GROMACS .gro file of C-alpha atoms in nm:
model
  463
    1MET     CA    1  -5.327  -1.343   1.633
    2SER     CA    2  -5.636  -1.105   1.752
    3GLN     CA    3  -5.839  -1.179   2.030
    4MET     CA    4  -6.151  -1.253   2.001
    5PRO     CA    5  -6.407  -0.933   2.145
    6GLN     CA    6  -6.521  -0.997   2.507
    7GLN     CA    7  -6.875  -1.006   2.657
    8ALA     CA    8  -6.977  -0.786   2.910
    9ALA     CA    9  -6.870  -1.039   3.139
   10LEU     CA   10  -6.581  -1.215   3.167
   11SER     CA   11  -6.690  -1.580   3.078
   12LYS     CA   12  -6.319  -1.691   3.138
   13CYS     CA   13  -6.048  -1.637   3.334
   14PRO     CA   14  -5.806  -1.361   3.130
   15SER     CA   15  -5.550  -1.531   3.409
   16CYS     CA   16  -5.580  -1.917   3.394
   17ALA     CA   17  -5.808  -1.951   3.136
   18GLU     CA   18  -6.063  -2.120   3.338
   19PRO     CA   19  -6.474  -2.080   3.352
   20LEU     CA   20  -6.601  -1.801   3.536
   21GLU     CA   21  -6.946  -1.779   3.689
   22SER     CA   22  -7.173  -1.497   3.593
   23GLY     CA   23  -7.107  -1.193   3.892
   24ASP     CA   24  -6.745  -1.318   4.061
   25LEU     CA   25  -6.547  -1.116   4.148
   26PHE     CA   26  -6.236  -1.379   4.225
   27CYS     CA   27  -6.129  -1.571   3.980
   28GLY     CA   28  -6.208  -1.909   4.213
   29ALA     CA   29  -5.859  -2.106   4.063
   30CYS     CA   30  -5.596  -1.893   4.078
   31GLY     CA   31  -5.771  -1.574   4.297
   32TYR     CA   32  -5.672  -1.356   4.055
   33ASP     CA   33  -5.848  -1.013   4.101
   34LEU     CA   34  -6.139  -0.957   3.788
   35SER     CA   35  -6.229  -0.597   3.925
   36VAL     CA   36  -5.917  -0.488   3.757
   37VAL     CA   37  -5.907  -0.673   3.376
   38PRO     CA   38  -5.900  -0.318   3.182
   39ALA     CA   39  -6.139  -0.308   2.912
   40PRO     CA   40  -6.067  -0.513   2.588
   41PRO     CA   41  -5.894  -0.261   2.301
   42GLN     CA   42  -6.142  -0.269   2.004
   43ASP     CA   43  -5.873  -0.419   1.780
   44HIS     CA   44  -5.922  -0.646   1.487
   45PRO     CA   45  -5.959  -1.021   1.522
   46THR     CA   46  -5.832  -1.345   1.308
   47LEU     CA   47  -6.114  -1.525   1.348
   48THR     CA   48  -6.194  -1.872   1.146
   49MET     CA   49  -6.394  -1.847   0.825
   50SER     CA   50  -6.667  -2.034   0.716
   51GLY     CA   51  -6.669  -2.199   0.380
   52SER     CA   52  -6.414  -2.434   0.162
   53ALA     CA   53  -6.050  -2.337   0.266
   54VAL     CA   54  -5.932  -2.158  -0.082
   55SER     CA   55  -5.562  -2.058  -0.166
   56ALA     CA   56  -5.511  -1.677  -0.216
   57ASP     CA   57  -5.558  -1.763  -0.655
   58GLY     CA   58  -5.869  -1.973  -0.573
   59GLY     CA   59  -5.774  -2.210  -0.649
   60SER     CA   60  -5.734  -2.487  -0.330
   61GLY     CA   61  -5.380  -2.546  -0.257
   62SER     CA   62  -5.153  -2.762  -0.358
   63THR     CA   63  -4.746  -2.875  -0.290
   64ALA     CA   64  -4.494  -2.738  -0.482
   65SER     CA   65  -4.131  -2.921  -0.531
   66THR     CA   66  -3.790  -2.905  -0.703
   67ASP     CA   67  -3.666  -3.175  -0.878
   68GLY     CA   68  -3.306  -3.377  -0.806
   69VAL     CA   69  -3.074  -3.197  -0.773
   70SER     CA   70  -3.039  -2.911  -0.586
   71ALA     CA   71  -2.827  -2.612  -0.548
   72ASP     CA   72  -2.679  -2.661  -0.301
   73GLY     CA   73  -2.511  -3.049  -0.449
   74VAL     CA   74  -2.732  -3.273  -0.195
   75ASP     CA   75  -2.873  -3.532  -0.486
   76TRP     CA   76  -3.219  -3.509  -0.344
   77PRO     CA   77  -3.469  -3.824  -0.402
   78ALA     CA   78  -3.811  -3.654  -0.621
   79PRO     CA   79  -4.032  -3.512  -0.407
   80GLU     CA   80  -4.331  -3.747  -0.326
   81PRO     CA   81  -4.736  -3.597  -0.397
   82GLY     CA   82  -4.869  -3.397  -0.137
   83SER     CA   83  -5.198  -3.415  -0.023
   84GLY     CA   84  -5.263  -3.118  -0.253
   85GLY     CA   85  -5.146  -3.254  -0.546
   86SER     CA   86  -4.837  -3.296  -0.826
   87PRO     CA   87  -4.556  -3.086  -0.724
   88ALA     CA   88  -4.396  -2.811  -0.949
   89ALA     CA   89  -4.065  -2.716  -1.008
   90PRO     CA   90  -3.870  -2.492  -0.865
   91HIS     CA   91  -3.744  -2.109  -0.883
   92LEU     CA   92  -3.459  -1.986  -0.943
   93PRO     CA   93  -3.457  -1.637  -0.803
   94SER     CA   94  -3.232  -1.452  -0.966
   95ASP     CA   95  -3.614  -1.422  -1.058
   96LEU     CA   96  -3.789  -1.362  -0.744
   97PRO     CA   97  -4.046  -1.273  -0.732
   98GLY     CA   98  -4.127  -1.624  -0.820
   99THR     CA   99  -4.493  -1.916  -0.771
  100ASP     CA  100  -4.656  -1.997  -0.458
  101SER     CA  101  -4.754  -2.376  -0.428
  102ALA     CA  102  -5.102  -2.291  -0.639
  103GLY     CA  103  -4.918  -2.112  -0.937
  104GLY     CA  104  -4.996  -1.775  -0.839
  105PRO     CA  105  -4.772  -1.477  -0.840
  106LEU     CA  106  -4.601  -1.362  -0.577
  107SER     CA  107  -4.580  -1.034  -0.519
  108ALA     CA  108  -4.297  -0.878  -0.511
  109GLY     CA  109  -4.261  -0.715  -0.813
  110GLU     CA  110  -4.600  -0.508  -0.786
  111PRO     CA  111  -4.553  -0.082  -0.663
  112ALA     CA  112  -4.557  -0.124  -0.310
  113ALA     CA  113  -4.890  -0.034  -0.179
  114PRO     CA  114  -4.931   0.149   0.222
  115GLY     CA  115  -4.943  -0.134   0.517
  116VAL     CA  116  -5.237  -0.233   0.684
  117ARG     CA  117  -5.313   0.079   0.941
  118PHE     CA  118  -5.650  -0.022   1.074
  119ASP     CA  119  -5.819   0.370   1.194
  120ARG     CA  120  -5.861   0.289   1.598
  121PRO     CA  121  -5.968   0.465   1.915
  122SER     CA  122  -5.709   0.609   2.129
  123ASP     CA  123  -5.545   0.283   2.281
  124PRO     CA  124  -5.697   0.162   2.600
  125ASP     CA  125  -5.373   0.148   2.932
  126GLU     CA  126  -5.171  -0.166   2.854
  127TYR     CA  127  -5.226  -0.466   3.011
  128PRO     CA  128  -5.064  -0.479   3.340
  129LEU     CA  129  -4.868  -0.795   3.421
  130GLN     CA  130  -5.090  -1.146   3.465
  131ALA     CA  131  -5.046  -1.332   3.764
  132PRO     CA  132  -4.885  -1.727   3.628
  133ASP     CA  133  -5.121  -2.022   3.584
  134PRO     CA  134  -5.030  -2.164   3.980
  135ARG     CA  135  -5.133  -2.485   3.806
  136ALA     CA  136  -4.795  -2.450   3.582
  137ALA     CA  137  -4.569  -2.688   3.683
  138ALA     CA  138  -4.169  -2.585   3.618
  139THR     CA  139  -4.159  -2.851   3.326
  140ASP     CA  140  -4.413  -2.664   3.192
  141PRO     CA  141  -4.439  -2.749   2.726
  142ALA     CA  142  -4.347  -2.349   2.669
  143ASN     CA  143  -4.028  -2.410   2.844
  144LEU     CA  144  -3.906  -2.742   2.579
  145ALA     CA  145  -3.704  -2.667   2.239
  146GLY     CA  146  -4.039  -2.583   2.068
  147ALA     CA  147  -4.120  -2.274   2.227
  148ALA     CA  148  -3.779  -2.123   2.368
  149VAL     CA  149  -3.713  -2.051   2.698
  150PRO     CA  150  -3.625  -1.696   2.749
  151ALA     CA  151  -3.304  -1.624   2.656
  152GLY     CA  152  -3.007  -1.553   2.850
  153SER     CA  153  -3.294  -1.587   3.185
  154ALA     CA  154  -3.143  -1.465   3.545
  155PHE     CA  155  -3.320  -1.804   3.690
  156PRO     CA  156  -3.209  -2.119   3.584
  157ALA     CA  157  -3.454  -2.411   3.710
  158GLY     CA  158  -3.409  -2.483   4.073
  159ALA     CA  159  -3.258  -2.164   4.106
  160THR     CA  160  -3.394  -1.875   4.318
  161GLN     CA  161  -3.612  -1.674   4.142
  162VAL     CA  162  -3.654  -1.213   4.221
  163CYS     CA  163  -3.946  -0.976   4.200
  164VAL     CA  164  -3.926  -0.801   3.829
  165ALA     CA  165  -4.071  -0.529   4.020
  166CYS     CA  166  -3.909  -0.486   4.350
  167ARG     CA  167  -3.634  -0.655   4.274
  168ALA     CA  168  -3.510  -0.720   4.647
  169GLY     CA  169  -3.862  -0.958   4.740
  170ARG     CA  170  -3.879  -1.369   4.715
  171VAL     CA  171  -4.084  -1.491   4.442
  172ASP     CA  172  -4.273  -1.737   4.649
  173ASP     CA  173  -4.410  -2.094   4.420
  174ASP     CA  174  -4.730  -1.903   4.274
  175GLY     CA  175  -4.594  -1.685   4.099
  176TYR     CA  176  -4.621  -1.296   4.329
  177CYS     CA  177  -4.343  -1.112   4.485
  178GLU     CA  178  -4.334  -1.226   4.894
  179ASN     CA  179  -4.267  -0.874   4.974
  180CYS     CA  180  -4.459  -0.610   4.679
  181GLY     CA  181  -4.738  -0.891   4.594
  182HIS     CA  182  -4.642  -0.836   4.231
  183ALA     CA  183  -4.765  -1.129   3.969
  184GLN     CA  184  -4.425  -1.229   3.743
  185PRO     CA  185  -4.446  -1.192   3.406
  186ARG     CA  186  -4.514  -1.566   3.267
  187GLU     CA  187  -4.250  -1.701   3.178
  188ARG     CA  188  -4.398  -1.721   2.776
  189ASP     CA  189  -4.415  -1.306   2.759
  190HIS     CA  190  -4.091  -1.273   2.587
  191MET     CA  191  -3.905  -1.550   2.441
  192GLU     CA  192  -3.530  -1.530   2.230
  193ARG     CA  193  -3.424  -1.822   2.118
  194GLU     CA  194  -3.106  -1.878   1.876
  195SER     CA  195  -2.991  -2.183   1.726
  196GLY     CA  196  -2.670  -2.248   1.453
  197PRO     CA  197  -2.700  -1.918   1.242
  198ALA     CA  198  -3.115  -1.891   1.271
  199ALA     CA  199  -3.315  -1.695   1.509
  200ALA     CA  200  -3.662  -1.587   1.656
  201VAL     CA  201  -3.891  -1.371   1.939
  202SER     CA  202  -4.173  -1.370   2.006
  203ASP     CA  203  -4.344  -1.118   2.296
  204ARG     CA  204  -4.685  -1.106   2.404
  205GLY     CA  205  -4.714  -0.700   2.223
  206LEU     CA  206  -4.961  -0.438   2.477
  207ARG     CA  207  -5.295  -0.496   2.416
  208HIS     CA  208  -5.295  -0.909   2.501
  209HIS     CA  209  -5.293  -1.051   2.863
  210ARG     CA  210  -5.063  -1.390   2.718
  211ASN     CA  211  -4.852  -1.442   2.433
  212GLU     CA  212  -5.062  -1.716   2.170
  213ASP     CA  213  -4.754  -1.750   1.990
  214SER     CA  214  -4.568  -2.026   1.970
  215PHE     CA  215  -4.159  -2.089   1.736
  216ALA     CA  216  -3.886  -2.319   1.653
  217VAL     CA  217  -3.633  -2.298   1.498
  218GLY     CA  218  -3.314  -2.549   1.437
  219HIS     CA  219  -3.032  -2.620   1.272
  220THR     CA  220  -2.871  -2.977   1.164
  221THR     CA  221  -2.670  -3.140   0.836
  222LEU     CA  222  -2.767  -3.287   0.564
  223PRO     CA  223  -2.622  -3.637   0.431
  224ASP     CA  224  -2.383  -3.489   0.248
  225GLY     CA  225  -2.249  -3.289   0.541
  226SER     CA  226  -2.399  -2.900   0.469
  227PRO     CA  227  -2.580  -2.747   0.645
  228ALA     CA  228  -2.969  -2.704   0.658
  229VAL     CA  229  -3.191  -2.425   0.883
  230LEU     CA  230  -3.478  -2.442   0.987
  231ALA     CA  231  -3.765  -2.233   1.130
  232ILE     CA  232  -4.151  -2.321   1.191
  233VAL     CA  233  -4.404  -1.967   1.352
  234CYS     CA  234  -4.751  -2.066   1.469
  235ASP     CA  235  -5.001  -1.733   1.594
  236GLY     CA  236  -5.280  -1.969   1.785
  237VAL     CA  237  -5.640  -1.881   1.651
  238SER     CA  238  -5.770  -1.678   1.949
  239SER     CA  239  -6.193  -1.715   1.884
  240ALA     CA  240  -6.042  -2.125   1.939
  241THR     CA  241  -5.984  -2.252   2.257
  242ARG     CA  242  -5.623  -2.320   2.441
  243PRO     CA  243  -5.510  -2.151   2.129
  244ASP     CA  244  -5.182  -2.093   2.287
  245GLU     CA  245  -5.135  -2.441   2.379
  246ALA     CA  246  -5.199  -2.511   1.963
  247SER     CA  247  -4.947  -2.300   1.839
  248MET     CA  248  -4.714  -2.460   2.117
  249THR     CA  249  -4.781  -2.780   1.997
  250ALA     CA  250  -4.727  -2.756   1.606
  251ALA     CA  251  -4.407  -2.493   1.611
  252GLN     CA  252  -4.296  -2.846   1.918
  253THR     CA  253  -4.404  -3.098   1.662
  254ALA     CA  254  -4.283  -2.983   1.319
  255GLY     CA  255  -4.004  -2.879   1.464
  256ASP     CA  256  -3.892  -3.237   1.552
  257THR     CA  257  -3.988  -3.380   1.225
  258LEU     CA  258  -3.746  -3.139   1.014
  259LEU     CA  259  -3.508  -3.273   1.231
  260ALA     CA  260  -3.531  -3.586   1.201
  261ALA     CA  261  -3.642  -3.615   0.842
  262LEU     CA  262  -3.376  -3.363   0.681
  263PRO     CA  263  -3.082  -3.566   0.811
  264ARG     CA  264  -3.209  -3.910   0.650
  265GLY     CA  265  -3.205  -3.682   0.355
  266THR     CA  266  -3.583  -3.632   0.296
  267HIS     CA  267  -3.643  -3.382   0.039
  268PRO     CA  268  -3.638  -3.049   0.219
  269GLN     CA  269  -4.012  -3.009   0.029
  270THR     CA  270  -4.105  -3.322   0.078
  271ALA     CA  271  -3.976  -3.271   0.477
  272MET     CA  272  -4.208  -2.922   0.502
  273HIS     CA  273  -4.568  -3.092   0.381
  274GLU     CA  274  -4.513  -3.330   0.647
  275ALA     CA  275  -4.405  -3.120   0.967
  276ILE     CA  276  -4.665  -2.944   0.857
  277VAL     CA  277  -4.926  -3.259   0.839
  278ALA     CA  278  -4.741  -3.400   1.178
  279ALA     CA  279  -4.814  -3.096   1.350
  280ALA     CA  280  -5.232  -3.020   1.224
  281GLN     CA  281  -5.241  -3.393   1.385
  282ALA     CA  282  -5.136  -3.278   1.706
  283VAL     CA  283  -5.336  -2.996   1.775
  284ASN     CA  284  -5.579  -3.222   1.649
  285ALA     CA  285  -5.499  -3.440   1.881
  286LEU     CA  286  -5.592  -3.140   2.198
  287ALA     CA  287  -6.007  -3.075   2.146
  288GLU     CA  288  -6.016  -3.525   2.237
  289GLU     CA  289  -6.060  -3.422   2.627
  290PRO     CA  290  -6.198  -3.683   2.807
  291ASP     CA  291  -6.598  -3.628   2.819
  292ALA     CA  292  -6.576  -3.497   3.192
  293ALA     CA  293  -6.395  -3.185   3.063
  294ARG     CA  294  -6.621  -3.142   2.755
  295GLU     CA  295  -6.956  -3.129   3.019
  296HIS     CA  296  -6.705  -2.873   3.254
  297ALA     CA  297  -6.706  -2.687   2.928
  298PRO     CA  298  -6.991  -2.732   2.675
  299HIS     CA  299  -6.931  -2.462   2.386
  300GLN     CA  300  -6.515  -2.464   2.366
  301ASN     CA  301  -6.419  -2.541   2.032
  302ALA     CA  302  -6.138  -2.690   1.921
  303PRO     CA  303  -5.798  -2.543   1.958
  304ALA     CA  304  -5.683  -2.371   1.608
  305CYS     CA  305  -5.326  -2.231   1.520
  306THR     CA  306  -5.197  -2.070   1.155
  307ILE     CA  307  -4.838  -2.255   1.106
  308VAL     CA  308  -4.568  -2.120   0.840
  309GLY     CA  309  -4.245  -2.222   0.812
  310SER     CA  310  -3.896  -2.208   0.610
  311ILE     CA  311  -3.619  -2.454   0.570
  312VAL     CA  312  -3.296  -2.326   0.421
  313THR     CA  313  -2.999  -2.464   0.299
  314SER     CA  314  -2.704  -2.304   0.104
  315GLY     CA  315  -2.879  -2.336  -0.192
  316LEU     CA  316  -3.207  -2.388  -0.182
  317LEU     CA  317  -3.509  -2.207   0.043
  318VAL     CA  318  -3.842  -2.379   0.131
  319VAL     CA  319  -4.107  -2.258   0.230
  320GLY     CA  320  -4.448  -2.481   0.392
  321TRP     CA  321  -4.786  -2.223   0.549
  322VAL     CA  322  -5.153  -2.277   0.590
  323GLY     CA  323  -5.309  -1.983   0.687
  324ASP     CA  324  -5.181  -1.609   0.681
  325SER     CA  325  -4.835  -1.601   0.893
  326ARG     CA  326  -4.621  -1.548   0.613
  327ALA     CA  327  -4.281  -1.541   0.514
  328TYR     CA  328  -4.035  -1.293   0.305
  329TRP     CA  329  -3.710  -1.245   0.093
  330VAL     CA  330  -3.517  -0.975   0.214
  331PRO     CA  331  -3.156  -0.995  -0.062
  332ASP     CA  332  -2.919  -0.840   0.190
  333ASP     CA  333  -2.772  -0.529  -0.108
  334ARG     CA  334  -3.121  -0.410  -0.087
  335SER     CA  335  -3.116  -0.272  -0.498
  336GLY     CA  336  -3.255  -0.598  -0.535
  337PRO     CA  337  -3.607  -0.669  -0.478
  338PRO     CA  338  -3.776  -0.851  -0.229
  339ALA     CA  339  -4.039  -1.061  -0.228
  340ARG     CA  340  -4.286  -1.240   0.016
  341LEU     CA  341  -4.313  -1.539   0.005
  342THR     CA  342  -4.657  -1.699   0.014
  343GLU     CA  343  -5.023  -1.636   0.026
  344ASP     CA  344  -5.260  -1.584   0.251
  345ASP     CA  345  -5.559  -1.806   0.370
  346SER     CA  346  -5.747  -1.521   0.414
  347TRP     CA  347  -6.103  -1.357   0.288
  348ALA     CA  348  -5.876  -1.051   0.255
  349ALA     CA  349  -5.639  -1.262  -0.051
  350GLN     CA  350  -5.946  -1.410  -0.145
  351MET     CA  351  -6.126  -1.062  -0.225
  352VAL     CA  352  -5.812  -0.940  -0.429
  353ALA     CA  353  -5.793  -1.295  -0.615
  354ALA     CA  354  -6.092  -1.230  -0.716
  355GLY     CA  355  -5.986  -0.848  -0.823
  356LEU     CA  356  -6.337  -0.730  -0.612
  357MET     CA  357  -6.123  -0.528  -0.410
  358ASN     CA  358  -5.739  -0.416  -0.427
  359GLU     CA  359  -5.523  -0.520  -0.142
  360ALA     CA  360  -5.469  -0.162   0.019
  361GLU     CA  361  -5.867  -0.172  -0.012
  362ALA     CA  362  -5.935  -0.578   0.125
  363TYR     CA  363  -5.686  -0.489   0.453
  364ALA     CA  364  -5.815  -0.225   0.558
  365ASP     CA  365  -6.192  -0.409   0.612
  366GLU     CA  366  -6.262  -0.549   0.958
  367ARG     CA  367  -6.288  -0.860   0.800
  368ALA     CA  368  -5.932  -0.866   0.610
  369HIS     CA  369  -5.793  -1.136   0.971
  370ALA     CA  370  -6.067  -1.421   0.915
  371ILE     CA  371  -5.876  -1.660   0.801
  372THR     CA  372  -5.957  -1.979   0.553
  373GLY     CA  373  -5.703  -2.214   0.553
  374TRP     CA  374  -5.553  -2.374   1.016
  375LEU     CA  375  -5.461  -2.619   1.201
  376GLY     CA  376  -5.685  -2.821   1.403
  377ALA     CA  377  -5.978  -3.033   1.425
  378ASP     CA  378  -6.289  -2.842   1.307
  379ALA     CA  379  -6.069  -2.692   1.028
  380TYR     CA  380  -6.234  -2.838   0.656
  381GLU     CA  381  -5.943  -2.989   0.498
  382LEU     CA  382  -5.592  -2.968   0.542
  383GLU     CA  383  -5.401  -2.851   0.198
  384PRO     CA  384  -5.061  -2.772   0.301
  385HIS     CA  385  -4.938  -2.495   0.069
  386THR     CA  386  -4.473  -2.539  -0.029
  387ALA     CA  387  -4.279  -2.373  -0.220
  388SER     CA  388  -3.971  -2.364  -0.362
  389PHE     CA  389  -3.679  -2.122  -0.418
  390LYS     CA  390  -3.271  -2.095  -0.583
  391PRO     CA  391  -3.192  -1.759  -0.548
  392ASP     CA  392  -2.897  -1.645  -0.672
  393ARG     CA  393  -2.787  -1.331  -0.433
  394PRO     CA  394  -2.730  -1.372  -0.037
  395GLY     CA  395  -3.057  -1.228   0.159
  396VAL     CA  396  -3.237  -1.353   0.459
  397VAL     CA  397  -3.563  -1.524   0.539
  398LEU     CA  398  -3.845  -1.382   0.761
  399VAL     CA  399  -4.111  -1.637   0.925
  400CYS     CA  400  -4.377  -1.427   1.096
  401THR     CA  401  -4.721  -1.351   1.231
  402ASP     CA  402  -4.968  -1.090   1.129
  403GLY     CA  403  -4.867  -0.959   1.493
  404LEU     CA  404  -4.548  -0.822   1.308
  405TRP     CA  405  -4.684  -0.813   0.951
  406ASN     CA  406  -5.023  -0.602   1.020
  407TYR     CA  407  -4.696  -0.299   1.065
  408ALA     CA  408  -4.539  -0.364   0.739
  409GLU     CA  409  -4.716  -0.541   0.514
  410THR     CA  410  -4.565  -0.540   0.126
  411ALA     CA  411  -4.190  -0.630   0.134
  412GLU     CA  412  -4.079  -0.319   0.034
  413GLU     CA  413  -4.235  -0.187   0.415
  414MET     CA  414  -4.012  -0.513   0.587
  415ALA     CA  415  -3.744  -0.430   0.395
  416GLU     CA  416  -3.730  -0.123   0.531
  417VAL     CA  417  -3.677  -0.213   0.858
  418VAL     CA  418  -3.502  -0.511   0.880
  419PRO     CA  419  -3.154  -0.418   0.904
  420PRO     CA  420  -2.877  -0.441   0.661
  421ASP     CA  421  -2.645  -0.668   0.912
  422ALA     CA  422  -2.910  -0.878   0.972
  423ALA     CA  423  -2.770  -1.223   0.823
  424VAL     CA  424  -2.475  -1.224   1.009
  425ARG     CA  425  -2.701  -1.016   1.278
  426PRO     CA  426  -3.089  -1.250   1.303
  427LEU     CA  427  -3.112  -1.197   1.687
  428HIS     CA  428  -3.045  -0.826   1.702
  429SER     CA  429  -3.274  -0.850   1.347
  430ALA     CA  430  -3.559  -1.016   1.520
  431ARG     CA  431  -3.538  -0.785   1.824
  432VAL     CA  432  -3.535  -0.523   1.620
  433LEU     CA  433  -3.829  -0.616   1.396
  434VAL     CA  434  -4.042  -0.687   1.699
  435GLY     CA  435  -3.947  -0.370   1.870
  436HIS     CA  436  -4.090  -0.241   1.539
  437ALA     CA  437  -4.422  -0.347   1.574
  438LEU     CA  438  -4.464  -0.265   1.951
  439ASP     CA  439  -4.375   0.087   1.878
  440GLY     CA  440  -4.650   0.072   1.585
  441GLY     CA  441  -4.910  -0.023   1.902
  442GLY     CA  442  -4.851  -0.332   1.947
  443HIS     CA  443  -5.205  -0.434   1.924
  444ASP     CA  444  -5.163  -0.807   1.893
  445ASN     CA  445  -4.857  -1.095   2.008
  446VAL     CA  446  -4.577  -1.053   1.790
  447THR     CA  447  -4.352  -1.354   1.670
  448VAL     CA  448  -4.046  -1.316   1.428
  449ALA     CA  449  -3.765  -1.610   1.251
  450VAL     CA  450  -3.493  -1.442   1.116
  451LEU     CA  451  -3.284  -1.675   0.861
  452PRO     CA  452  -2.964  -1.603   0.651
  453PHE     CA  453  -2.937  -1.765   0.244
  454PRO     CA  454  -2.734  -1.912   0.210
  455ALA     CA  455  -2.727  -2.130   0.522
  456PRO     CA  456  -2.420  -2.126   0.670
  457SER     CA  457  -2.171  -2.334   0.766
  458GLN     CA  458  -2.170  -2.477   1.085
  459GLY     CA  459  -2.033  -2.294   1.446
  460ALA     CA  460  -2.166  -1.910   1.260
  461GLY     CA  461  -2.430  -1.776   1.445
  462SER     CA  462  -2.508  -1.375   1.584
  463ALA     CA  463  -2.270  -1.190   1.602
   0.00000   0.00000   0.00000
């Protein structure tokens, strides 16, 4: 999610986020050279926006539901009503597009509109590699399951790291090469993970000094022995304090909640609702700092992030979200229509829903990415959206942040950049999609998870 434009004088270190005094040339905590910080990019920020949280159709968000027996043969108990109200029936996407959890139509059947292409000045230089936070321990939570360690890392725990720049020097405990002095990239700058048939990739992008996105992917077995695959993607709100912690905490908590609930027989849509609520509570807890910490930084606000997730079984597809991260459906047979499965909690979506702007006009406005729903202690009211579908054909579900969909906004545009073999090569496809965003400018952190539908039997993974 885009950052807030910076003031002429930096208020905090771009490396470790420690507060700075006016005129500082080096960070007192990590020693970062502040004179080499590039001019901030003039991109379009995503901000929390004052006002009641309103779903894309203008009403409050509600929680949808499915019937008792799914196409995968699981005798699900009826999902309990969530905080958003009584659930609705599932959809059969032989009739994709379906409806979202608030009852509004999805956008798949509409004519393709131009993707979001902002009028920007010449791109500034890319951010250089930033110094790792010297306070980070080897057990940094970014290495836990909710925010995966980069796949294929050449440096397992305890091994001596070699500099990524000179390929000769040893990396010291502070994260610098002892040979050339080059700062090594943070582990969250680029993350990849596979879990069963699902895969996700997250990248810092080309214009940000850190990655504020996070994800969780996983697979499990339902009570009848059939498979279930899940993905959670979270995007830190850059105008909030510690957005990277918020996204990591939310993704890990939601993923763990789903992996615990689904094998017990909890209906997937109910499990998704509960996972979002649990993630929100975990992010809220980040704001409960000691009094001394608040006195040290009295103007900091509560950590916040968006969330979107999907659960795929052998016959059911469930999505849930709060904010403007999205899920898309792309069938393997591209003659069938793709669909966007979520509706943004954003200023642009409100304008379109109210009939005040068309979609192209709304998303070209500088206020487009101001969100009206998010996870965080300063959110007005948590109303998770969920929706369920029963597709009649195989395909893939894409779960992503706006760092990707800014460069492929409509379902049709997204389908054009998804590789045709995405269902059997999800990790490759996630890399291709992240590369598409980077090739388009990489103005934001980029995260995407790819889940094949129907969920293949256990043991099937990326080719």
